[in-house]
CSV table of C-alpha atoms in Angstrom, one decimal:
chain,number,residue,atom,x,y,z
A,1010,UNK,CA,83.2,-153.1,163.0
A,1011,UNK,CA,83.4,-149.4,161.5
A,1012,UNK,CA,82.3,-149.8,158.3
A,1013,UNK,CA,80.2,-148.2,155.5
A,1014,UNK,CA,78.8,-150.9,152.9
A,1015,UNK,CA,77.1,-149.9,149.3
A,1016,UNK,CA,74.5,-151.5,147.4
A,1017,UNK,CA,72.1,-150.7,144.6
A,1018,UNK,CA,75.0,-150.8,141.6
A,1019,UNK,CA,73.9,-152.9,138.2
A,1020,UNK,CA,73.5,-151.7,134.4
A,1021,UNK,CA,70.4,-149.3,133.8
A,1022,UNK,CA,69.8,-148.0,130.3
A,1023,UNK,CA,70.3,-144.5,129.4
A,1024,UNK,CA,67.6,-142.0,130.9
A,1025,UNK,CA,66.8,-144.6,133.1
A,1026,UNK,CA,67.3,-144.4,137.1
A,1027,UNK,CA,69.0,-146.3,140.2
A,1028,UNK,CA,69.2,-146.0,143.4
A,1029,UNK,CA,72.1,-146.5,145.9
A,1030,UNK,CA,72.1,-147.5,149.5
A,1031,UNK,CA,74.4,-147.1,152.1
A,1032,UNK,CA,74.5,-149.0,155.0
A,1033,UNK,CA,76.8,-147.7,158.0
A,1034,UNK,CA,77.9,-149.4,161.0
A,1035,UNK,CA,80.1,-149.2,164.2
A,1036,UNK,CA,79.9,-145.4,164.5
A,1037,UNK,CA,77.4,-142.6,164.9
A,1038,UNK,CA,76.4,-141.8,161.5
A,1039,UNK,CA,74.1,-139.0,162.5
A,1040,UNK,CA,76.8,-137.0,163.5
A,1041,UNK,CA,78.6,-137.4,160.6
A,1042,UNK,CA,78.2,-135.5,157.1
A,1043,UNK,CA,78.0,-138.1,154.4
A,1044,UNK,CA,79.2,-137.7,151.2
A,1045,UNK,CA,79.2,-140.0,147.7
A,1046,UNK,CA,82.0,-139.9,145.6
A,1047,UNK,CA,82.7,-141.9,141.7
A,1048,UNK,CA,85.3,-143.0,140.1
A,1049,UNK,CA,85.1,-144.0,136.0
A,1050,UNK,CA,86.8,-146.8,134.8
A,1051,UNK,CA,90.1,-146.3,134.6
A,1052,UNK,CA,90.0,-142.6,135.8
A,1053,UNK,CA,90.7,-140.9,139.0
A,1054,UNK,CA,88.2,-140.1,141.8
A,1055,UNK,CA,85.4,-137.6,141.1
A,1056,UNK,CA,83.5,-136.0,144.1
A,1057,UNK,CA,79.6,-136.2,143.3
A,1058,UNK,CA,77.6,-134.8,146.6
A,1059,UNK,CA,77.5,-134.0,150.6
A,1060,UNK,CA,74.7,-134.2,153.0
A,1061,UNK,CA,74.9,-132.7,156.5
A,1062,UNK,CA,74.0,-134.4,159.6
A,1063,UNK,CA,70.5,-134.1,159.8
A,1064,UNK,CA,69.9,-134.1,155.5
A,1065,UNK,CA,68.8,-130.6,155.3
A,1066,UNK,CA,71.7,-129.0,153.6
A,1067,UNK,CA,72.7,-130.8,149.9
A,1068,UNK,CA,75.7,-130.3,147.9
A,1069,UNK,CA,76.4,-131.3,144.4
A,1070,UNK,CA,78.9,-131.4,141.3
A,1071,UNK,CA,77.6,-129.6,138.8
A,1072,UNK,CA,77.6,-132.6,136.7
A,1073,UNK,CA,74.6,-134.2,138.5
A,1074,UNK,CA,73.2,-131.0,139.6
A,1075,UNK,CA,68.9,-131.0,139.1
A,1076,UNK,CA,69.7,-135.1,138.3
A,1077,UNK,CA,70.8,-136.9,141.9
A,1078,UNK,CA,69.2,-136.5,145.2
A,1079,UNK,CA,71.3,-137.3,147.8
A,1080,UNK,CA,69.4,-138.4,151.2
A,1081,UNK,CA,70.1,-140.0,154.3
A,1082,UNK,CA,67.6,-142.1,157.1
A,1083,UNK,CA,69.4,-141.9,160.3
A,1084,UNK,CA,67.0,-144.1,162.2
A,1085,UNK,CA,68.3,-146.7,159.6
A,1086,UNK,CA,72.2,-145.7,159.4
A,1087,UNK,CA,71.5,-145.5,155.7
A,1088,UNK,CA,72.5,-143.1,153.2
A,1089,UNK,CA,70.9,-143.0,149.7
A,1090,UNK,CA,71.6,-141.5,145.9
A,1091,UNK,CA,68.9,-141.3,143.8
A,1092,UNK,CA,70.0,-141.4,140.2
A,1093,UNK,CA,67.8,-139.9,137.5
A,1094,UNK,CA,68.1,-139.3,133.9
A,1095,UNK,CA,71.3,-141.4,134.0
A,1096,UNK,CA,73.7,-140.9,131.0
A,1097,UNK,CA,76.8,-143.2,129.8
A,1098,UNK,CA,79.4,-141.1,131.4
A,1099,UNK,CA,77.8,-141.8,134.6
A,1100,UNK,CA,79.3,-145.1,134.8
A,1101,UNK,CA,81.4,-145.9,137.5
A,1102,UNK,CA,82.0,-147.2,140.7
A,1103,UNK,CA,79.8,-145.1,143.5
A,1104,UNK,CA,81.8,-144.3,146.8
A,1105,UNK,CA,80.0,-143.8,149.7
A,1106,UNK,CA,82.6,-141.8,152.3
A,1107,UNK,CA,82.1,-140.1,155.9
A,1108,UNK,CA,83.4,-136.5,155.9
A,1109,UNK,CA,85.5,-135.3,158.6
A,1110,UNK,CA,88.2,-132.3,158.6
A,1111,UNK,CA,86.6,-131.6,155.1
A,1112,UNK,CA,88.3,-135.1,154.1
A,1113,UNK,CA,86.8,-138.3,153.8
A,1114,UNK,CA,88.2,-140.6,156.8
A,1115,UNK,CA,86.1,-143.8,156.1
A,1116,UNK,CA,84.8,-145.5,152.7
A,1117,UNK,CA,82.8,-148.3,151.4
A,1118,UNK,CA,84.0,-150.7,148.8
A,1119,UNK,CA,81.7,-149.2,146.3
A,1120,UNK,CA,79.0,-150.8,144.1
A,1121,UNK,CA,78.8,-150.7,140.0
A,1122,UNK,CA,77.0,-148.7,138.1
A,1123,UNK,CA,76.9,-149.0,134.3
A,1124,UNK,CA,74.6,-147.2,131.8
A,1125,UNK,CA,74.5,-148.6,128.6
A,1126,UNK,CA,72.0,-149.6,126.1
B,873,UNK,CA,86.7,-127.3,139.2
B,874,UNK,CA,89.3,-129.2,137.7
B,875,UNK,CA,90.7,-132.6,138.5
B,876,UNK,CA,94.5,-131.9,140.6
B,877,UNK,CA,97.4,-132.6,138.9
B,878,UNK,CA,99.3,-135.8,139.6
B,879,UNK,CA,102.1,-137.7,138.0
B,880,UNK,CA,100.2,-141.0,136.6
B,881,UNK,CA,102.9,-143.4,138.4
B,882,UNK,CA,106.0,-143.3,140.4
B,883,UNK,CA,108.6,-146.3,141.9
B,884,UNK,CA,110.8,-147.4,144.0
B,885,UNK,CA,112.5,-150.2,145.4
B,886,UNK,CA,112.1,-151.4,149.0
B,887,UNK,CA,113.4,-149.3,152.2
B,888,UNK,CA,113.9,-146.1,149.8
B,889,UNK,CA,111.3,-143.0,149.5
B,890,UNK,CA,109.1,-142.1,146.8
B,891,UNK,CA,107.3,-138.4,146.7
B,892,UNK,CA,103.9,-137.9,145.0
B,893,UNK,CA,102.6,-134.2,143.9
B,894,UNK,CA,99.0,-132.8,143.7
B,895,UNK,CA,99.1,-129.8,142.0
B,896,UNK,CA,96.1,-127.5,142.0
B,897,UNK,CA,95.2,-123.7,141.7
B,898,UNK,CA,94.9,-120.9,144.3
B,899,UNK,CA,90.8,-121.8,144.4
B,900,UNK,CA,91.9,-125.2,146.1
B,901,UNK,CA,95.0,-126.1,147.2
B,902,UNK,CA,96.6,-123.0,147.2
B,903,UNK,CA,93.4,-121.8,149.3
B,904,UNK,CA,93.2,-123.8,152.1
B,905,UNK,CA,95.1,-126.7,154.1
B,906,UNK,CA,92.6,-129.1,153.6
B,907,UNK,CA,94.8,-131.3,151.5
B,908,UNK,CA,94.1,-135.3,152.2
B,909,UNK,CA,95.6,-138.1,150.3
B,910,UNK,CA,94.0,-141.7,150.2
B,911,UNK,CA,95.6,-145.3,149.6
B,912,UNK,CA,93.8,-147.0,147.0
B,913,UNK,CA,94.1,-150.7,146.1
B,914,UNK,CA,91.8,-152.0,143.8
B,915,UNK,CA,88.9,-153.3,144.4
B,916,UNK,CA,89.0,-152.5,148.4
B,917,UNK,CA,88.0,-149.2,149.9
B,918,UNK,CA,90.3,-146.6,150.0
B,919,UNK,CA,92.0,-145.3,153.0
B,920,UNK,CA,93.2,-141.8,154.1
B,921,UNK,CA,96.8,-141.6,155.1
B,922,UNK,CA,96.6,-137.6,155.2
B,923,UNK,CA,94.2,-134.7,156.1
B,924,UNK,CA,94.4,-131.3,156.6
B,925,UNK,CA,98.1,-131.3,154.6
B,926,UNK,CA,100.0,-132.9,157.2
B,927,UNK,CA,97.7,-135.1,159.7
B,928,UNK,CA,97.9,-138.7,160.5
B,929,UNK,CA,94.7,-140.3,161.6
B,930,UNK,CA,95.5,-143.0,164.6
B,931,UNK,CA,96.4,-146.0,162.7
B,932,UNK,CA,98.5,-144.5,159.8
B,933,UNK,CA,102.3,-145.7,159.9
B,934,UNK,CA,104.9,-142.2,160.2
B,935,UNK,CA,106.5,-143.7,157.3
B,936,UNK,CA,103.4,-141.2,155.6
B,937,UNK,CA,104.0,-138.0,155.2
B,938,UNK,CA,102.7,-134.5,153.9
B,939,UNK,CA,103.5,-131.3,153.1
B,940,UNK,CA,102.2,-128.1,151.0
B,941,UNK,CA,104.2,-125.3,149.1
B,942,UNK,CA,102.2,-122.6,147.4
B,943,UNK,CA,99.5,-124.6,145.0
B,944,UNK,CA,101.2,-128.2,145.4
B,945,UNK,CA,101.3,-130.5,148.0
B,946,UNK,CA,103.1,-133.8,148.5
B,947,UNK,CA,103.4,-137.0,150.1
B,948,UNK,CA,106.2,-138.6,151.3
B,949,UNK,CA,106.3,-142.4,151.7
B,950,UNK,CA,109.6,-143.2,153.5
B,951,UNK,CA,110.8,-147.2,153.6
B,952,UNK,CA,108.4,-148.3,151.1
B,953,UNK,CA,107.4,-151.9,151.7
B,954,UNK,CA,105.8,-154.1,148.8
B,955,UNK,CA,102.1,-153.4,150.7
B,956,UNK,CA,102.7,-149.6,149.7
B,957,UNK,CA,102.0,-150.7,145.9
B,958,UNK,CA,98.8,-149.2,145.1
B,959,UNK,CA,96.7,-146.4,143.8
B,960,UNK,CA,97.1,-143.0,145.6
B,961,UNK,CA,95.0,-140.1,145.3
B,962,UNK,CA,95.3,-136.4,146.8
B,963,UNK,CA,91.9,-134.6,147.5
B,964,UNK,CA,91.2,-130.8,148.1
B,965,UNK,CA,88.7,-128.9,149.5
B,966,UNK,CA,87.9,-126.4,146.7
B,967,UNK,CA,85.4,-123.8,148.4
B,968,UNK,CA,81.8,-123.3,148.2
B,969,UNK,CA,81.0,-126.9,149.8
B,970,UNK,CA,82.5,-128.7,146.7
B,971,UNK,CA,85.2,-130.6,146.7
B,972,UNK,CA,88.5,-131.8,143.9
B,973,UNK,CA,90.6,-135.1,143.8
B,974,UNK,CA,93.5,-135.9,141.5
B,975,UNK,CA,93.4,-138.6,139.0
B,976,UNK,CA,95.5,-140.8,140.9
B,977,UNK,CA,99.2,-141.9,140.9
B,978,UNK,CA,100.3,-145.6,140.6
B,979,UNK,CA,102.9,-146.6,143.1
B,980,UNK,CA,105.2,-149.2,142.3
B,981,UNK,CA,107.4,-150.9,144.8
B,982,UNK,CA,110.3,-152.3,142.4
């Protein structure tokens, strides 16, 4: 089955980190760019970062700019956020979506992440 | 970039139409036809009905639709059934590798 599943969510204190996995299945993820996207509670979709195929070219919002590292581990079909100096509007649910004709054509079920002391 | 502008909800009883719109600027969707639209109920992944403004990926009932004019783009659902009641979001590609969605419009089917 084609599928991308998340993992890695849970509730972190501020200026603490977390970090997200991935898992992809059913397709060739390394010739796919990757990308993770958020949405807040009750707010709309927010697009956070893009990796290319082989995870030498990164791309982020300026919101998490110098704060996430986005990675990926082909070998495993795994891609990765790394989540640093997390603040309370970070909170939300973390997409992870394959890119394709600069849209995203296939999306996990997202994992949780709260920040809150 | 900012978030694109959708109308927060929309309805429509069963077999009729309903039209969403994504408005944006001239840096995103004006810019480029790489408008995409998603399906979105809760707690599930979301789905993309719609890339590149019009574009069905295999799978996607014709009953889907979209369309662009200037800095807005649509989509059309045609003979809404009670499985069309969900979330749906439009996306744009917004230059220099970044990317915009809207906040999302709620679709009932009355």
């Amino acid at each position: 089955e084609v599928q991308l599943v998340e993992s890695g969510g849970g509730l972190v204190q501020p200026g603490g980190s977390l970090r997200l996995s991935c898992a992809a299945s059913g397709f060739t993820f390394s010739n796919y760019w990757m990308h993770w996207v958020r949405q807040a509670p009750g707010k709309g979709l927010v697009w956070v970062s893009r990796l290319n195929i082989d995870g030498s070219t990164t791309i982020y919002a300026d919101s998490v700019k110098g704060r996430f590292t986005i990675s990926r581990d082909n070998a495993r079909n795994t891609l990765y956020l790394q989540m640093n100096s997390l603040r309370v509007e970070d909170t939300a649910v973390y997409y992870c979506a394959r890119g394709n004709h600069e849209a995203f054509d296939l999306w996990g079920q997202g994992t949780l992440v709260t920040v809150s002391s | 970039q900012s978030a694109l502008t959708q109308p927060p909800s929309a309805s429509g009883s069963p077999g009729q139409s309903v039209t969403i719109s994504c408005t944006g600027t001239s840096n995103d969707v004006g810019a480029y036809n790489y408008v995409s639209w998603y399906q979105h109920h809760p707690g599930k992944a979301p789905k993309l009905l719609i890339y590149e403004v019009t574009n069905r990926p295999s799978g996607v009932p014709d009953r889907f639709s979209g369309s662009k004019s200037g800095n807005t783009a649509s989509l059309t659902v045609s003979g809404l059934q009670a499985e069309d009641e969900a979330d749906y979001f439009c996306g744009s590609y917004a230059g220099s590798n970044h990317y915009v969605f809207g906040a999302g419009t709620k679709v009932t089917v009355l």
